[in-house]
C-alpha cells in the first residue's frame, strides 16, 4: 500500500498541521479511494491565520506599493503556468474533472493573477469639489484582512478570482477552501511565497465548513468576507458576519436558462447548450441547466439534443472524456435522488449518456441526462441540481419565454439564442440575471466580465475591475486649507 500524501495549512508562510492534530481524508472521485489527508482545522487555526494576515497587512504587504503588489501577482501567474501540467493533474484527481477541463481551470487561475497583477496600480480614488478653501480626497483603500470561503467545484479558479482581487487591492487574506477539494489552492499559495508574497499575506486553512468555515465567517478580526457556495450556507455566513458588521460578497447558485427561439442558428447553439450543462459534470453555479425551446422547433431540438446526450461518454477525469465523476458520494446521492423523484412524478428522462466500460466501480459517476417537458413549478425546475441534468421546457412567444426564464428564485446567468437583433436586446434586458449572453454561453464568462447574481444567486460582483473595487472601501479626507 502506498503512503498517503499529507497536506498542511499555510499560515504565516509556514506549512503546519491543524493545532488539534486531526485530519480529513481526501477521496479520488474517480474510484472513491482515499489518496491523501488534509488538516481538519478549527477556530484556533483560523485565529492564528487571521493574526498572521493582520501582521502582514500592518507590515510588509500593507507597505508594498501598488506596483510591487502587481509584480508579485504577475510573477505568481507565470509560476502557475510553468507548473500547469502538475497543477492540472492535481486538480483532475482532487475534483474528478476531465484533464482538459482541469488544464483550462489552471490557465484561468493564472489569468486571474495576471489580470489583477496588471490592474493593481490602475485602481485609484477621486477628488471631490467641496467648500471654498478645501480639498477633499476620496481614497480607495483595502479593507485590511479579508476572509474567503470557496467551494469544491472550481477550487483553483475561484481561489484566483477571489484572492487575486483582494491581494491586488492590498488586503491580506485568509482562505478556507472546501473540504472536498483544496489541493490546488494550497499548492498555488506556496508558489505565491516563491513569487515574493510576504509570509502571512495569504493564508490557507483547510477544514470542515461547520468548523473552520464558520469560525472564519464569525471571526471579529476580518474586515470583509467573500463567500462562494450554496444559498443555504450563504445565509449562515451572512448571519455570522453580521454580528461583527463585516460586509459580505455572496456568489451563490443558479438555475440558468438558455432561451432558444425558432430563428436561432441551431448548428451554433446545440454544442454550446450541451457543453453548458456537461462541463464539470454540471457542478457549475452558472450551468445552463434549463433549456427553453420555442414550441414549433421543440420536437426537432429535443431529437438533436437526445442524439448528442447519448453520444457523450462519462468516465475518470484522467481519461479526458466528455464528463467526469461527481465530486463525492454525497453529491451522487443528492443528484440521483432528485432525478428519481422527478421520474416518479412522471417526468421523462429521454436521453442518458454512456459510462465508459472500464470505469472503476467505486467512482461517483452520473452520466448526463435530458429531461423532457418539465413542469415549471416542479422541484427539478426550481432547485439547483448541481449535476449534469438538463431540463427542457417549451414556450410560445417572447413573454412566456421571459416569464419562464425569470420563474425561479435564482438570477445568475442566461442566454438568448435568436437572429433577430431587436429581440436579442429586448429579451436580454428583461431577464433577471447578472450576466446574459446572446448567441453564446460562457458558463461564468471571462475573467474581464463582471460576474455575480441577482435574487438568490447572491449580491456583489467578482471578476473584472468591478471585482477589484469590491475588495476596497472609500476613506474620505477633507482638508480645510484656506
Ligand atoms: P457549500 O455552501 O456547502 O460550501 C461552500 C464552502 O462553504 C465550503 O468551503 C464549505 O466548507 C463552506 N461551509 C459550509 N458550511 C459552512 C458554514 N456553516 N459556515 C461557513 N462555511 C461553511 O457549497 P458547495 O456544495 O461546496 O458548492 C456548491 C454551491 O456553490 C452551489 O450552490 C453552487 O451553485 C455554488 N457556487 C457558486 C459559484 C458562484 O460564483 N456564484 C461558484 C461555484 C459554486
XYZ file of C-alpha atoms and ligand atoms in Angstrom:
526
model
C 0.000 0.000 0.000
C 1.395 3.447 -0.925
C 1.625 6.044 1.867
C -0.998 8.791 1.782
C 0.203 12.272 0.885
C -0.183 14.571 3.896
C -1.211 18.165 3.161
C -0.879 21.052 5.576
C -2.306 24.505 6.154
C -0.262 27.533 5.157
C -0.217 30.063 7.983
C 2.282 32.932 8.311
C 4.301 31.388 5.494
C 4.673 28.085 7.377
C 3.299 24.728 6.411
C 1.538 23.389 9.519
C -0.819 20.671 10.685
C -4.114 21.562 12.398
C -3.455 22.559 16.017
C -5.777 19.715 17.092
C -3.650 17.264 15.076
C -6.831 15.997 13.414
C -7.060 15.205 9.697
C -9.643 14.597 6.984
C -9.394 12.014 4.210
C -9.170 13.177 0.592
C -11.021 10.864 -1.815
C -10.399 10.429 -5.524
C -13.861 10.869 -7.146
C -12.818 8.535 -9.995
C -12.590 5.457 -7.725
C -13.725 6.567 -4.273
C -10.331 5.686 -2.739
C -8.522 7.811 -0.133
C -5.278 9.198 -1.555
C -4.272 11.987 0.831
C -5.113 13.716 4.098
C -5.853 17.315 4.980
C -5.756 19.196 8.246
C -9.127 19.328 10.000
C -8.707 22.851 11.297
C -10.890 24.643 13.800
C -11.303 28.078 15.359
C -7.768 28.080 16.802
C -6.146 27.626 13.389
C -8.407 30.329 11.939
C -7.398 32.692 14.765
C -3.715 32.062 14.026
C -4.271 32.738 10.323
C -6.214 35.950 10.977
C -3.409 37.152 13.298
C -0.796 36.344 10.623
C -2.807 38.216 7.995
C -3.173 41.235 10.283
C 0.592 41.300 10.889
C 1.285 41.145 7.133
C -1.248 43.906 6.497
C 0.339 46.120 9.145
C 3.786 45.102 7.919
C 5.394 44.354 4.559
C 2.290 43.712 2.474
C 0.495 46.806 3.736
C 3.582 48.883 2.965
C 4.111 47.474 -0.541
C 3.278 49.892 -3.345
C 0.546 49.008 -5.818
C 3.200 48.393 -8.463
C 5.067 45.981 -6.180
C 1.849 44.123 -5.412
C 1.093 43.856 -9.107
C 4.533 42.466 -9.867
C 4.206 39.742 -7.232
C 0.876 38.640 -8.680
C 2.233 38.706 -12.234
C 5.154 36.514 -11.137
C 2.709 34.152 -9.464
C 0.737 33.918 -12.702
C 3.889 32.934 -14.583
C 4.793 30.291 -11.957
C 1.307 28.760 -12.199
C 1.663 28.467 -15.966
C 5.132 26.944 -15.581
C 3.579 24.257 -13.374
C 0.394 23.850 -15.376
C 0.917 20.123 -16.029
C 1.420 19.239 -12.379
C -1.354 21.539 -11.149
C -3.808 20.256 -13.772
C -3.141 16.646 -12.790
C -3.706 17.557 -9.129
C -6.963 19.417 -9.908
C -8.142 16.498 -12.052
C -7.516 13.955 -9.294
C -8.906 16.102 -6.481
C -12.143 17.163 -8.221
C -12.624 14.367 -10.772
C -12.966 16.802 -13.672
C -11.656 15.779 -17.126
C -7.986 16.643 -17.523
C -8.607 19.101 -20.380
C -11.054 20.988 -18.135
C -8.512 20.977 -15.296
C -5.909 22.460 -17.660
C -8.346 25.191 -18.666
C -9.070 25.912 -14.990
C -5.378 26.253 -14.124
C -4.889 28.568 -17.097
C -7.869 30.626 -15.885
C -6.381 30.787 -12.392
C -3.101 32.088 -13.852
C -5.091 34.590 -15.906
C -6.801 35.927 -12.742
C -3.418 36.682 -11.187
C -2.199 38.162 -14.481
C -5.315 40.348 -14.788
C -5.265 41.539 -11.190
C -1.476 41.914 -11.229
C -1.856 44.292 -14.163
C -4.786 46.120 -12.569
C -3.229 46.710 -9.127
C -1.698 50.103 -9.950
C -4.646 51.300 -12.042
C -7.027 51.469 -9.111
C -7.404 54.925 -7.612
C -9.785 57.189 -5.774
C -11.191 60.629 -6.599
C -11.116 64.225 -5.525
C -14.422 65.911 -4.751
C -15.209 69.608 -5.312
C -16.455 70.889 -1.961
C -16.277 74.047 0.156
C -14.189 77.125 -0.655
C -10.591 76.695 0.567
C -10.836 72.931 0.922
C -9.645 69.822 -0.885
C -11.417 66.528 -0.433
C -9.827 63.200 -1.243
C -11.887 60.038 -1.583
C -9.179 57.411 -1.167
C -9.829 53.870 -2.345
C -8.322 51.694 0.380
C -8.186 47.956 1.106
C -10.428 46.591 3.858
C -7.483 45.031 5.724
C -7.913 41.309 6.385
C -10.308 39.577 4.009
C -11.842 36.131 4.527
C -12.544 33.861 1.539
C -14.699 30.744 1.706
C -14.628 28.838 -1.570
C -16.376 25.729 -2.932
C -15.057 22.488 -4.404
C -16.267 22.776 -7.969
C -13.599 25.163 -9.309
C -11.034 25.345 -6.465
C -8.193 26.878 -8.484
C -10.327 29.282 -10.489
C -12.395 30.617 -7.607
C -9.299 30.911 -5.453
C -7.660 33.047 -8.183
C -10.780 35.117 -8.673
C -11.284 35.869 -5.010
C -7.779 36.042 -3.508
C -6.364 37.619 -6.720
C -8.678 40.618 -6.487
C -8.250 41.000 -2.732
C -4.431 40.844 -2.806
C -4.176 43.243 -5.753
C -6.234 45.745 -3.777
C -3.769 45.433 -0.874
C -5.642 43.165 1.526
C -4.138 40.216 3.395
C -6.212 37.044 3.002
C -7.372 34.034 4.952
C -8.790 31.391 2.613
C -10.909 28.419 3.694
C -11.192 26.111 0.679
C -13.784 23.328 0.559
C -13.033 20.087 2.385
C -13.815 18.087 -0.768
C -11.172 19.802 -2.939
C -8.472 22.142 -1.731
C -5.161 20.809 -3.024
C -4.557 23.352 -5.803
C -5.172 26.429 -3.607
C -2.620 25.024 -1.131
C -0.063 24.441 -3.880
C -0.649 27.834 -5.517
C -0.351 29.640 -2.184
C 3.092 28.012 -1.750
C 4.010 29.317 -5.219
C 2.909 32.798 -4.115
C 5.682 32.777 -1.477
C 8.124 31.855 -4.230
C 6.776 34.796 -6.255
C 7.716 37.147 -3.402
C 4.463 37.467 -1.470
C 5.348 38.211 2.160
C 4.563 35.482 4.693
C 1.100 35.965 6.174
C -0.347 37.933 3.257
C -2.064 34.757 2.056
C -3.046 32.012 4.489
C -4.876 28.799 3.659
C -6.766 26.944 6.356
C -8.416 23.630 5.429
C -11.250 22.025 7.292
C -14.971 21.439 7.526
C -17.421 24.230 6.770
C -19.164 23.995 10.124
C -15.832 24.168 11.969
C -13.154 26.182 10.119
C -15.620 27.915 7.750
C -17.981 29.049 10.499
C -15.011 30.212 12.610
C -13.749 32.378 9.736
C -17.182 33.851 8.938
C -17.686 34.813 12.583
C -14.157 35.989 13.370
C -14.092 39.587 14.658
C -10.654 40.138 13.098
C -11.767 40.002 9.450
C -12.898 43.157 7.674
C -14.608 41.629 4.629
C -15.903 38.176 3.675
C -16.155 36.763 0.185
C -18.275 33.612 0.064
C -18.882 31.322 -2.910
C -21.124 28.374 -2.274
C -24.710 27.342 -1.713
C -27.515 29.774 -0.857
C -28.135 27.999 2.472
C -24.525 28.398 3.615
C -24.604 31.953 2.223
C -27.344 32.763 4.721
C -25.378 31.183 7.588
C -22.152 33.063 6.838
C -24.018 36.348 6.367
C -25.618 35.918 9.795
C -22.245 35.105 11.370
C -20.543 38.086 9.703
C -23.387 40.422 10.648
C -22.521 40.007 14.335
C -19.239 41.813 13.610
C -20.770 44.100 10.919
C -18.465 42.591 8.331
C -19.540 43.235 4.693
C -20.130 40.096 2.623
C -19.978 39.330 -1.097
C -22.131 36.321 -1.948
C -21.625 34.255 -5.098
C -24.319 31.586 -4.831
C -26.143 29.113 -7.008
C -28.120 29.295 -10.222
C -30.780 27.699 -12.407
C -29.699 29.404 -15.579
C -31.993 29.429 -18.634
C -30.969 29.139 -22.267
C -33.760 30.554 -24.448
C -33.840 29.107 -27.918
C -36.060 30.952 -30.427
C -37.112 29.240 -33.649
C -34.888 31.506 -35.761
C -31.724 30.590 -33.793
C -28.680 29.154 -35.515
C -29.010 25.602 -34.201
C -25.670 24.460 -35.586
C -24.003 27.062 -33.410
C -26.348 26.649 -30.431
C -26.576 22.884 -29.881
C -22.955 22.105 -28.908
C -22.917 25.139 -26.615
C -26.176 24.071 -24.953
C -24.796 20.606 -24.258
C -21.441 21.863 -23.007
C -23.137 24.360 -20.684
C -24.624 21.511 -18.630
C -21.990 18.795 -19.132
C -18.952 20.932 -18.305
C -17.658 19.970 -14.866
C -20.457 17.356 -14.718
C -22.993 20.145 -14.258
C -21.362 21.177 -10.970
C -21.118 24.763 -12.119
C -23.002 27.621 -10.485
C -23.628 29.067 -13.950
C -24.512 25.730 -15.578
C -27.137 26.165 -18.309
C -29.466 23.753 -16.538
C -32.728 24.800 -18.232
C -33.311 24.940 -21.969
C -36.425 26.875 -23.035
C -37.341 25.950 -26.609
C -39.865 27.722 -28.848
C -42.770 25.317 -29.435
C -42.501 24.970 -33.194
C -38.911 23.685 -33.037
C -39.285 21.776 -29.727
C -39.535 18.252 -31.179
C -36.629 18.755 -33.604
C -34.365 20.293 -30.967
C -35.148 17.531 -28.459
C -34.318 14.888 -31.087
C -30.982 16.587 -31.803
C -30.182 17.011 -28.091
C -31.067 13.359 -27.445
C -28.601 12.259 -30.084
C -25.862 14.430 -28.574
C -26.518 13.307 -24.985
C -26.442 9.640 -25.970
C -23.060 10.106 -27.658
C -21.433 11.592 -24.521
C -19.042 9.394 -22.554
C -18.555 9.636 -18.792
C -15.521 8.217 -17.009
C -12.392 9.013 -14.967
C -11.116 12.572 -15.384
C -7.663 11.281 -16.292
C -9.120 9.710 -19.470
C -10.132 13.143 -20.792
C -13.682 12.108 -21.769
C -16.784 14.316 -22.092
C -17.778 14.113 -18.439
C -16.050 13.104 -15.209
C -17.483 11.749 -11.938
C -19.309 13.945 -9.432
C -17.241 15.204 -6.513
C -18.472 12.838 -3.780
C -20.825 10.058 -2.777
C -22.991 12.699 -1.081
C -23.318 14.673 -4.324
C -24.033 11.493 -6.312
C -26.791 10.510 -3.874
C -28.264 14.011 -3.988
C -28.356 14.228 -7.798
C -29.689 10.657 -8.140
C -32.435 11.311 -5.573
C -33.566 14.497 -7.344
C -33.772 12.757 -10.726
C -35.505 9.684 -9.233
C -38.093 11.950 -7.583
C -38.719 13.763 -10.885
C -39.179 10.464 -12.718
C -41.506 9.179 -10.000
C -43.620 12.282 -10.687
C -43.876 11.305 -14.361
C -41.082 13.447 -15.834
C -39.413 11.537 -18.650
C -35.661 11.178 -18.934
C -35.382 10.894 -22.725
C -31.617 10.566 -23.087
C -28.792 9.229 -20.973
C -25.079 9.390 -21.719
C -22.835 6.325 -21.604
C -20.445 5.240 -18.865
C -17.036 4.187 -20.170
C -16.561 0.403 -19.931
C -13.561 0.407 -17.606
C -14.937 2.971 -15.094
C -13.796 1.974 -11.562
C -16.669 0.559 -9.514
C -16.232 2.928 -6.558
C -16.326 6.158 -8.621
C -19.087 8.761 -8.277
C -20.430 8.606 -11.853
C -23.704 10.085 -13.017
C -23.858 10.111 -16.841
C -25.685 13.222 -18.160
C -29.471 13.052 -18.617
C -32.021 15.077 -20.576
C -35.474 15.620 -19.026
C -38.437 16.265 -21.312
C -41.378 18.694 -20.809
C -40.576 19.526 -17.216
C -43.447 21.301 -15.406
C -42.061 24.768 -14.497
C -43.199 24.531 -10.867
C -41.601 21.114 -10.227
C -38.688 20.969 -7.748
C -36.316 19.887 -10.506
C -37.257 23.015 -12.476
C -36.833 25.291 -9.473
C -33.888 23.898 -7.475
C -30.247 23.660 -8.349
C -29.377 20.005 -9.112
C -25.638 20.661 -9.414
C -25.228 17.664 -11.694
C -25.346 17.009 -15.473
C -29.133 17.146 -15.798
C -30.732 19.356 -18.444
C -34.429 20.207 -18.014
C -36.328 21.131 -21.189
C -39.404 23.394 -21.425
C -41.493 24.571 -24.386
C -42.656 28.190 -24.773
C -44.791 30.188 -27.124
C -43.689 33.796 -27.700
C -41.330 36.204 -26.006
C -43.486 36.974 -22.977
C -43.763 33.338 -21.966
C -40.019 32.848 -22.542
C -39.203 35.736 -20.205
C -41.703 34.543 -17.565
C -40.217 31.054 -17.617
C -36.646 32.381 -17.561
C -37.396 34.556 -14.532
C -39.624 31.986 -12.841
C -37.105 30.568 -10.344
C -35.574 32.025 -7.176
C -32.214 32.399 -8.981
C -30.707 35.028 -11.290
C -27.095 34.251 -12.117
C -26.647 33.857 -15.899
C -28.776 33.325 -19.018
C -28.517 33.017 -22.781
C -30.768 34.220 -25.605
C -30.452 32.482 -28.964
C -32.056 34.346 -31.890
C -31.000 36.039 -35.123
C -33.426 38.929 -34.511
C -31.285 41.828 -33.264
C -34.119 43.795 -31.643
C -35.355 40.697 -29.834
C -31.871 39.897 -28.575
C -31.714 43.113 -26.576
C -35.421 43.288 -25.696
C -35.343 39.850 -24.100
C -31.875 40.238 -22.537
C -32.982 43.430 -20.801
C -35.981 41.707 -19.216
C -34.079 38.777 -17.739
C -33.119 38.889 -14.079
C -29.508 37.729 -14.236
C -26.068 39.133 -13.547
C -24.826 38.022 -16.989
C -26.818 37.483 -20.189
C -25.155 36.025 -23.273
C -26.583 36.451 -26.763
C -25.922 33.629 -29.246
C -23.292 32.181 -26.958
C -22.946 30.960 -23.401
C -19.906 31.483 -21.268
C -20.864 29.491 -18.154
C -19.489 32.161 -15.884
C -17.924 34.230 -18.590
C -14.450 35.614 -18.984
C -12.236 36.987 -16.300
C -12.730 40.512 -17.688
C -16.537 40.361 -17.306
C -18.215 41.379 -14.030
C -19.868 38.303 -12.517
C -22.418 37.772 -9.786
C -26.049 37.180 -9.131
C -29.442 38.715 -8.602
C -32.137 37.301 -6.278
C -30.986 34.097 -4.508
C -27.855 33.909 -6.667
C -26.210 36.440 -4.391
C -25.013 40.005 -4.394
C -21.816 41.888 -5.059
C -19.595 41.288 -8.055
C -16.315 39.469 -8.593
C -14.147 39.156 -11.717
C -13.179 42.156 -13.843
C -12.233 45.565 -12.456
C -15.514 45.526 -10.553
C -14.151 42.581 -8.569
C -11.094 44.596 -7.623
C -13.223 47.504 -6.380
C -15.287 45.026 -4.315
C -12.232 44.439 -2.143
C -11.843 48.127 -1.306
C -13.708 50.756 0.606
C -13.663 54.563 0.402
C -11.982 56.741 3.004
C -12.698 60.461 2.719
C -10.113 63.017 3.805
C -11.413 66.588 3.895
C -8.723 69.275 4.213
C -9.625 72.863 5.062
C -6.555 74.799 3.974
C -7.965 78.270 3.349
P -21.340 24.845 0.361
O -22.104 26.087 0.655
O -21.740 23.606 1.044
O -19.797 25.037 0.673
C -19.068 26.130 0.198
C -17.984 26.448 1.193
O -18.598 26.845 2.406
C -17.072 25.273 1.540
O -15.750 25.756 1.725
C -17.635 24.784 2.862
O -16.678 24.142 3.664
C -18.064 26.089 3.484
N -19.118 25.955 4.509
C -20.065 25.002 4.626
N -20.833 25.234 5.706
C -20.358 26.357 6.292
C -20.740 27.129 7.441
N -21.775 26.774 8.200
N -20.045 28.258 7.713
C -19.021 28.642 6.923
N -18.593 27.953 5.845
C -19.265 26.835 5.521
O -21.394 24.712 -1.204
P -20.732 23.590 -2.071
O -21.635 22.418 -2.040
O -19.315 23.425 -1.724
O -20.772 24.292 -3.516
C -21.871 24.214 -4.308
C -22.646 25.509 -4.296
O -21.792 26.609 -4.608
C -23.692 25.510 -5.380
O -24.878 26.065 -4.865
C -23.093 26.408 -6.446
O -24.001 26.984 -7.315
C -22.358 27.403 -5.637
N -21.299 28.057 -6.425
C -21.441 29.364 -6.785
C -20.479 29.988 -7.576
C -20.627 31.441 -7.989
O -19.640 32.033 -8.354
N -21.815 32.004 -7.951
C -19.363 29.282 -7.967
C -19.232 27.953 -7.579
C -20.214 27.359 -6.793
